[in-house]
Amino acid sequence: MADYKAMYYYLAGRMATAVEALDATTGALIEITEKMKDAQRATEEMFMNSEEAAISMIEGKLYKDNGDEK
C-alpha cells in the first residue's frame, strides 16, 4: 500500500518551494520594472532638456542674426 502521508508531505514541500521561487521571481521582476521606469523617466528628461537647450540655442542664434536681443 502506498504511503499517502509521505507523498502528501513530499508534494507539499515541493509546492512550498515552488511558491517561494515564484515569490522571489515576482519580487525581482517588480524591482526590474521600477528600475526600467526610472531609466525611462531619466532618458525622457535628458531628451527634453537637450531639446529645450537646442531650441534656446537656435532661438538665441536667430535673434542674434536678426540684430534683436533676447
Coordinates of N, CA and C in Angstrom, one line a residue:
M1 N 0.8 -1.2 0.0 CA 0.0 0.0 0.0 C 0.9 1.3 0.0
A2 N 0.5 2.2 -0.8 CA 1.3 3.4 -0.9 C 1.2 4.2 0.4
D3 N 2.3 4.9 0.7 CA 2.4 5.8 1.8 C 1.9 7.2 1.4
Y4 N 0.6 7.4 1.5 CA -0.1 8.6 1.1 C 0.4 9.8 1.9
K5 N 0.6 9.6 3.2 CA 1.0 10.7 4.1 C 2.4 11.2 3.6
A6 N 3.3 10.3 3.3 CA 4.6 10.7 2.9 C 4.6 11.4 1.6
M7 N 3.7 10.9 0.7 CA 3.6 11.5 -0.7 C 3.0 13.0 -0.5
Y8 N 2.0 13.1 0.4 CA 1.4 14.4 0.7 C 2.5 15.4 1.2
Y9 N 3.3 15.0 2.2 CA 4.3 15.9 2.7 C 5.4 16.2 1.6
Y10 N 5.7 15.2 0.8 CA 6.7 15.5 -0.2 C 6.1 16.5 -1.2
L11 N 4.9 16.3 -1.7 CA 4.3 17.2 -2.6 C 4.1 18.6 -2.0
A12 N 3.7 18.6 -0.7 CA 3.5 19.9 0.0 C 4.9 20.7 0.0
G13 N 5.9 20.0 0.3 CA 7.3 20.6 0.3 C 7.7 21.1 -1.0
R14 N 7.4 20.3 -2.1 CA 7.7 20.8 -3.4 C 6.9 22.0 -3.8
M15 N 5.6 22.0 -3.4 CA 4.7 23.2 -3.7 C 5.2 24.4 -2.9
A16 N 5.7 24.2 -1.7 CA 6.2 25.4 -0.9 C 7.4 25.9 -1.6
T17 N 8.3 25.1 -2.1 CA 9.5 25.5 -2.8 C 9.1 26.3 -4.0
A18 N 8.2 25.8 -4.8 CA 7.7 26.5 -6.0 C 7.1 27.8 -5.7
V19 N 6.3 27.9 -4.6 CA 5.7 29.2 -4.2 C 6.8 30.2 -3.8
E20 N 7.8 29.7 -3.1 CA 8.9 30.6 -2.7 C 9.7 31.1 -3.9
A21 N 9.9 30.2 -4.8 CA 10.6 30.6 -6.0 C 9.8 31.6 -6.8
L22 N 8.5 31.4 -6.9 CA 7.6 32.3 -7.6 C 7.6 33.7 -6.9
D23 N 7.6 33.7 -5.6 CA 7.6 35.0 -4.8 C 8.9 35.7 -5.1
A24 N 10.0 35.0 -5.1 CA 11.3 35.7 -5.3 C 11.4 36.2 -6.7
T25 N 10.9 35.5 -7.7 CA 10.9 35.9 -9.1 C 10.0 37.1 -9.3
T26 N 8.8 37.1 -8.6 CA 7.9 38.2 -8.7 C 8.6 39.5 -8.1
G27 N 9.2 39.3 -7.0 CA 9.9 40.5 -6.3 C 11.0 41.0 -7.2
A28 N 11.7 40.1 -7.9 CA 12.8 40.6 -8.7 C 12.2 41.3 -10.0
L29 N 11.1 40.8 -10.5 CA 10.5 41.5 -11.6 C 10.0 42.8 -11.3
I30 N 9.4 43.0 -10.1 CA 9.0 44.3 -9.6 C 10.1 45.3 -9.5
E31 N 11.2 44.8 -9.0 CA 12.4 45.7 -8.9 C 12.9 46.1 -10.2
I32 N 13.0 45.1 -11.1 CA 13.5 45.4 -12.5 C 12.5 46.4 -13.2
T33 N 11.2 46.2 -13.0 CA 10.2 47.1 -13.6 C 10.4 48.5 -13.1
E34 N 10.6 48.7 -11.8 CA 10.8 50.0 -11.2 C 12.1 50.7 -11.8
K35 N 13.1 49.9 -11.9 CA 14.4 50.4 -12.4 C 14.2 50.8 -13.9
M36 N 13.5 50.0 -14.6 CA 13.2 50.4 -16.0 C 12.4 51.7 -16.1
K37 N 11.4 51.8 -15.3 CA 10.6 53.1 -15.3 C 11.5 54.3 -14.9
D38 N 12.3 54.1 -13.9 CA 13.2 55.2 -13.6 C 14.2 55.6 -14.7
A39 N 14.7 54.5 -15.4 CA 15.6 54.8 -16.5 C 14.9 55.5 -17.6
Q40 N 13.6 55.1 -17.9 CA 12.8 55.7 -18.9 C 12.6 57.2 -18.6
R41 N 12.2 57.5 -17.3 CA 12.0 58.8 -16.9 C 13.3 59.7 -17.1
A42 N 14.4 59.1 -16.7 CA 15.6 59.9 -16.8 C 16.0 60.1 -18.2
T43 N 15.8 59.1 -19.1 CA 16.0 59.3 -20.5 C 15.1 60.4 -21.1
E44 N 13.9 60.3 -20.8 CA 12.9 61.3 -21.3 C 13.3 62.7 -20.8
E45 N 13.7 62.8 -19.6 CA 14.2 64.1 -19.1 C 15.4 64.6 -19.8
M46 N 16.4 63.7 -20.1 CA 17.6 64.1 -20.8 C 17.2 64.6 -22.2
F47 N 16.3 63.9 -22.9 CA 15.9 64.4 -24.2 C 15.2 65.7 -24.2
M48 N 14.3 65.8 -23.2 CA 13.5 67.1 -23.1 C 14.4 68.2 -22.8
N49 N 15.4 68.0 -21.9 CA 16.3 69.1 -21.5 C 17.2 69.4 -22.7
S50 N 17.7 68.4 -23.4 CA 18.5 68.7 -24.6 C 17.7 69.3 -25.7
E51 N 16.5 69.0 -25.8 CA 15.6 69.6 -26.9 C 15.4 71.1 -26.5
E52 N 15.1 71.3 -25.2 CA 14.9 72.7 -24.8 C 16.1 73.5 -24.9
A53 N 17.3 72.9 -24.6 CA 18.5 73.6 -24.8 C 18.8 73.9 -26.2
A54 N 18.5 73.0 -27.1 CA 18.8 73.2 -28.5 C 17.9 74.3 -29.1
I55 N 16.6 74.3 -28.6 CA 15.7 75.3 -29.1 C 16.1 76.7 -28.6
S56 N 16.6 76.7 -27.3 CA 17.1 78.0 -26.8 C 18.3 78.5 -27.6
M57 N 19.2 77.6 -27.9 CA 20.4 78.0 -28.7 C 20.0 78.5 -30.1
I58 N 19.0 77.8 -30.7 CA 18.6 78.2 -32.0 C 17.9 79.5 -32.0
E59 N 17.0 79.7 -31.0 CA 16.3 81.0 -30.9 C 17.3 82.1 -30.6
G60 N 18.3 81.8 -29.7 CA 19.3 82.9 -29.4 C 20.1 83.2 -30.7
K61 N 20.4 82.2 -31.5 CA 21.2 82.5 -32.7 C 20.3 83.2 -33.7
L62 N 19.1 82.9 -33.8 CA 18.2 83.6 -34.7 C 18.0 85.1 -34.3
Y63 N 17.9 85.3 -33.0 CA 17.7 86.7 -32.6 C 19.0 87.5 -32.8
K64 N 20.1 86.8 -32.6 CA 21.4 87.4 -32.7 C 21.7 87.8 -34.2
D65 N 21.3 86.8 -35.1 CA 21.4 87.0 -36.5 C 20.6 88.2 -37.0
N66 N 19.4 88.4 -36.4 CA 18.5 89.4 -36.9 C 18.8 90.8 -36.2
G67 N 19.8 90.8 -35.3 CA 20.1 92.0 -34.6 C 19.3 92.3 -33.4
D68 N 18.3 91.4 -33.1 CA 17.5 91.6 -32.0 C 18.2 91.0 -30.7
E69 N 17.8 91.5 -29.6 CA 18.3 91.0 -28.3 C 17.2 90.3 -27.6
K70 N 17.6 89.2 -27.0 CA 16.6 88.5 -26.3 C 17.0 88.4 -24.8

